[in-house]
GROMACS .gro file of C-alpha atoms in nm:
model
  195
    1MET     CA    1   0.000   0.000   0.000
    2SER     CA    2   0.147   0.335  -0.103
    3PRO     CA    3   0.152   0.631   0.136
    4ALA     CA    4  -0.109   0.901   0.103
    5PRO     CA    5   0.009   1.206  -0.093
    6ALA     CA    6   0.144   1.489   0.117
    7GLU     CA    7  -0.095   1.773   0.185
    8PHE     CA    8  -0.031   2.084  -0.020
    9GLU     CA    9   0.078   2.376   0.195
   10PRO     CA   10  -0.050   2.725   0.103
   11VAL     CA   11   0.202   2.970  -0.039
   12GLU     CA   12   0.248   3.333   0.051
   13PRO     CA   13   0.080   3.592  -0.177
   14VAL     CA   14   0.270   3.744  -0.469
   15GLN     CA   15   0.285   4.107  -0.577
   16ALA     CA   16   0.278   4.085  -0.956
   17LEU     CA   17   0.124   3.886  -1.240
   18ILE     CA   18   0.306   3.843  -1.570
   19ILE     CA   19   0.089   3.708  -1.852
   20ILE     CA   20   0.303   3.568  -2.130
   21ASP     CA   21   0.202   3.564  -2.497
   22THR     CA   22  -0.171   3.495  -2.463
   23GLN     CA   23  -0.205   3.604  -2.823
   24SER     CA   24  -0.513   3.519  -3.024
   25GLY     CA   25  -0.352   3.262  -3.253
   26PHE     CA   26  -0.211   3.062  -2.963
   27VAL     CA   27  -0.527   3.052  -2.752
   28THR     CA   28  -0.823   3.063  -2.993
   29GLY     CA   29  -0.914   2.899  -3.322
   30ASP     CA   30  -0.783   2.591  -3.502
   31GLU     CA   31  -0.417   2.649  -3.419
   32ALA     CA   32  -0.462   2.710  -3.044
   33VAL     CA   33  -0.271   2.508  -2.786
   34PRO     CA   34  -0.453   2.198  -2.656
   35GLY     CA   35  -0.689   2.286  -2.372
   36ALA     CA   36  -0.683   2.654  -2.463
   37ARG     CA   37  -1.035   2.724  -2.336
   38HIS     CA   38  -0.949   2.592  -1.988
   39LEU     CA   39  -0.614   2.772  -1.992
   40LEU     CA   40  -0.784   3.103  -2.075
   41SER     CA   41  -1.033   3.060  -1.790
   42ARG     CA   42  -0.747   3.001  -1.547
   43VAL     CA   43  -0.545   3.300  -1.669
   44GLU     CA   44  -0.861   3.511  -1.654
   45GLN     CA   45  -0.909   3.406  -1.292
   46LEU     CA   46  -0.550   3.506  -1.206
   47LEU     CA   47  -0.602   3.839  -1.380
   48ALA     CA   48  -0.923   3.908  -1.187
   49LYS     CA   49  -0.755   3.822  -0.857
   50ALA     CA   50  -0.452   4.041  -0.931
   51ARG     CA   51  -0.672   4.335  -1.031
   52ALA     CA   52  -0.891   4.297  -0.722
   53ALA     CA   53  -0.581   4.307  -0.501
   54ASP     CA   54  -0.427   4.605  -0.687
   55ALA     CA   55  -0.124   4.393  -0.770
   56LEU     CA   56   0.097   4.487  -1.063
   57VAL     CA   57  -0.014   4.330  -1.395
   58ILE     CA   58   0.220   4.310  -1.693
   59GLN     CA   59   0.155   4.140  -2.025
   60LEU     CA   60   0.420   4.023  -2.268
   61GLN     CA   61   0.351   4.005  -2.642
   62ASN     CA   62   0.581   3.822  -2.880
   63ASP     CA   63   0.673   3.967  -3.219
   64GLY     CA   64   0.732   3.663  -3.439
   65PRO     CA   65   0.851   3.628  -3.797
   66ASP     CA   66   0.648   3.683  -4.113
   67ASP     CA   67   0.369   3.429  -4.166
   68ALA     CA   68   0.383   3.309  -3.803
   69LEU     CA   69   0.082   3.317  -3.571
   70ASP     CA   70   0.254   3.598  -3.381
   71GLU     CA   71   0.349   3.809  -3.684
   72PRO     CA   72   0.307   4.171  -3.565
   73GLY     CA   73  -0.004   4.349  -3.684
   74THR     CA   74  -0.198   4.035  -3.771
   75PRO     CA   75  -0.524   3.937  -3.597
   76THR     CA   76  -0.358   3.627  -3.446
   77TRP     CA   77  -0.083   3.845  -3.292
   78GLU     CA   78  -0.333   4.050  -3.089
   79LEU     CA   79  -0.356   3.990  -2.714
   80HIS     CA   80  -0.657   3.796  -2.590
   81PHE     CA   81  -0.682   3.999  -2.268
   82PRO     CA   82  -0.690   4.378  -2.311
   83VAL     CA   83  -0.428   4.571  -2.114
   84ASP     CA   84  -0.602   4.802  -1.865
   85THR     CA   85  -0.373   5.104  -1.885
   86GLU     CA   86  -0.610   5.310  -1.667
   87ARG     CA   87  -0.524   5.090  -1.370
   88GLY     CA   88  -0.153   5.103  -1.455
   89GLU     CA   89  -0.117   4.772  -1.637
   90LEU     CA   90   0.179   4.749  -1.872
   91LEU     CA   91   0.265   4.576  -2.198
   92PHE     CA   92   0.613   4.482  -2.316
   93ARG     CA   93   0.672   4.353  -2.666
   94LYS     CA   94   0.955   4.108  -2.718
   95THR     CA   95   1.130   3.917  -2.995
   96VAL     CA   96   1.292   3.641  -2.785
   97ASP     CA   97   1.163   3.383  -2.537
   98ASP     CA   98   1.285   3.559  -2.223
   99GLY     CA   99   1.054   3.845  -2.127
  100PHE     CA  100   1.335   4.014  -1.935
  101GLU     CA  101   1.573   4.030  -2.231
  102GLU     CA  102   1.577   4.366  -2.411
  103THR     CA  103   1.271   4.493  -2.220
  104GLU     CA  104   1.219   4.712  -1.914
  105LEU     CA  105   1.053   4.429  -1.721
  106GLU     CA  106   1.317   4.402  -1.448
  107ASP     CA  107   1.345   4.780  -1.409
  108VAL     CA  108   0.968   4.818  -1.366
  109LEU     CA  109   0.944   4.534  -1.115
  110ARG     CA  110   1.228   4.685  -0.909
  111GLU     CA  111   1.082   5.037  -0.928
  112GLU     CA  112   0.746   4.907  -0.807
  113GLY     CA  113   0.908   4.722  -0.517
  114VAL     CA  114   0.806   4.379  -0.644
  115THR     CA  115   0.994   4.088  -0.489
  116SER     CA  116   0.749   3.808  -0.571
  117LEU     CA  117   0.550   3.723  -0.881
  118THR     CA  118   0.365   3.460  -1.078
  119VAL     CA  119   0.389   3.391  -1.450
  120CYS     CA  120   0.132   3.226  -1.676
  121GLY     CA  121   0.051   3.186  -2.043
  122VAL     CA  122   0.225   3.012  -2.335
  123MET     CA  123   0.446   2.828  -2.426
  124SER     CA  124   0.541   2.632  -2.114
  125GLU     CA  125   0.881   2.512  -2.234
  126MET     CA  126   0.973   2.826  -2.423
  127CYS     CA  127   0.868   3.179  -2.321
  128VAL     CA  128   0.714   3.083  -1.985
  129SER     CA  129   1.019   2.878  -1.890
  130ALA     CA  130   1.275   3.133  -2.012
  131THR     CA  131   1.103   3.421  -1.831
  132ALA     CA  132   1.059   3.212  -1.516
  133ARG     CA  133   1.424   3.107  -1.515
  134THR     CA  134   1.545   3.466  -1.541
  135ALA     CA  135   1.306   3.574  -1.265
  136LEU     CA  136   1.466   3.312  -1.041
  137ASP     CA  137   1.817   3.415  -1.147
  138LEU     CA  138   1.728   3.774  -1.052
  139ASP     CA  139   1.617   3.655  -0.706
  140PHE     CA  140   1.245   3.714  -0.748
  141ARG     CA  141   1.026   3.473  -0.553
  142LEU     CA  142   0.830   3.284  -0.817
  143VAL     CA  143   0.501   3.095  -0.796
  144ILE     CA  144   0.360   2.907  -1.095
  145ALA     CA  145   0.012   2.757  -1.107
  146HIS     CA  146   0.023   2.426  -1.291
  147ASP     CA  147  -0.310   2.493  -1.464
  148ALA     CA  148  -0.218   2.842  -1.591
  149HIS     CA  149   0.035   2.766  -1.863
  150GLY     CA  150   0.022   2.554  -2.175
  151THR     CA  151   0.191   2.452  -2.496
  152TYR     CA  152   0.163   2.230  -2.802
  153ASP     CA  153   0.225   1.858  -2.839
  154ILE     CA  154   0.579   1.782  -2.950
  155PRO     CA  155   0.557   1.579  -3.271
  156ALA     CA  156   0.723   1.239  -3.302
  157ALA     CA  157   1.084   1.239  -3.415
  158PRO     CA  158   1.179   0.924  -3.607
  159GLY     CA  159   1.456   0.738  -3.429
  160ILE     CA  160   1.429   0.967  -3.125
  161SER     CA  161   1.085   0.956  -2.963
  162ASP     CA  162   0.713   0.920  -3.006
  163ALA     CA  163   0.498   1.231  -2.987
  164VAL     CA  164   0.500   1.398  -2.646
  165PRO     CA  165   0.162   1.527  -2.522
  166ALA     CA  166   0.138   1.896  -2.435
  167ALA     CA  167   0.046   1.821  -2.072
  168THR     CA  168   0.369   1.623  -2.030
  169VAL     CA  169   0.574   1.898  -2.193
  170SER     CA  170   0.426   2.154  -1.952
  171ARG     CA  171   0.499   1.937  -1.649
  172VAL     CA  172   0.858   1.876  -1.759
  173ALA     CA  173   0.903   2.252  -1.811
  174GLU     CA  174   0.795   2.310  -1.449
  175TRP     CA  175   1.022   2.034  -1.317
  176ALA     CA  176   1.323   2.169  -1.509
  177LEU     CA  177   1.300   2.502  -1.322
  178GLY     CA  178   1.439   2.330  -1.013
  179ASP     CA  179   1.349   2.357  -0.648
  180GLU     CA  180   1.352   2.737  -0.614
  181VAL     CA  181   1.020   2.781  -0.794
  182GLU     CA  182   0.696   2.725  -0.602
  183ILE     CA  183   0.466   2.511  -0.818
  184VAL     CA  184   0.105   2.501  -0.702
  185PRO     CA  185  -0.169   2.279  -0.847
  186SER     CA  186  -0.415   2.554  -0.934
  187VAL     CA  187  -0.470   2.925  -0.970
  188ASP     CA  188  -0.700   2.877  -0.671
  189ASP     CA  189  -0.378   2.846  -0.468
  190VAL     CA  190  -0.238   3.183  -0.583
  191SER     CA  191  -0.318   3.510  -0.410
  192PHE     CA  192  -0.196   3.864  -0.455
  193VAL     CA  193  -0.100   4.167  -0.248
  194VAL     CA  194   0.001   4.520  -0.333
  195PRO     CA  195   0.378   4.559  -0.385
   0.00000   0.00000   0.00000
């Protein structure tokens, strides 16, 4: 008989929410990530909680190459969640996976007194992972809700592996961040405070 799973302990609130690349083409329509509807509902819940707590909200938007889903100026490049500039929400555009690279993200977080944050969005093993890793390297406390990030299936590679389901890819991306990140099962486990 195997032991009962350990009880999940609540985590301390965070001061900022970073929503990564929830652009129309990735989260709606035929080319959306698997489970996009559920992912959007979870990100929307985080966004509502952050806004209610007057936490800092920042969105990242990727500028991809021509003919990509995230090609600037195309309908699929547009953000799914509008940025509420009246409440001080910010948007940073980027051209690489890491949301800190070549943006003012770190400067703004420091200026606002943020020491803890959560990230969500797409893709788990790319932009979410790269941004999360840099946050940890910069000594931000980081919480990630397992149900608030997603990606695509990895196709089979002949002679290397079968296809890898998106849910597995997302879990491996979390695991690869190491033991400094606080992974929680659900956005229900994330709360916010003012920086």
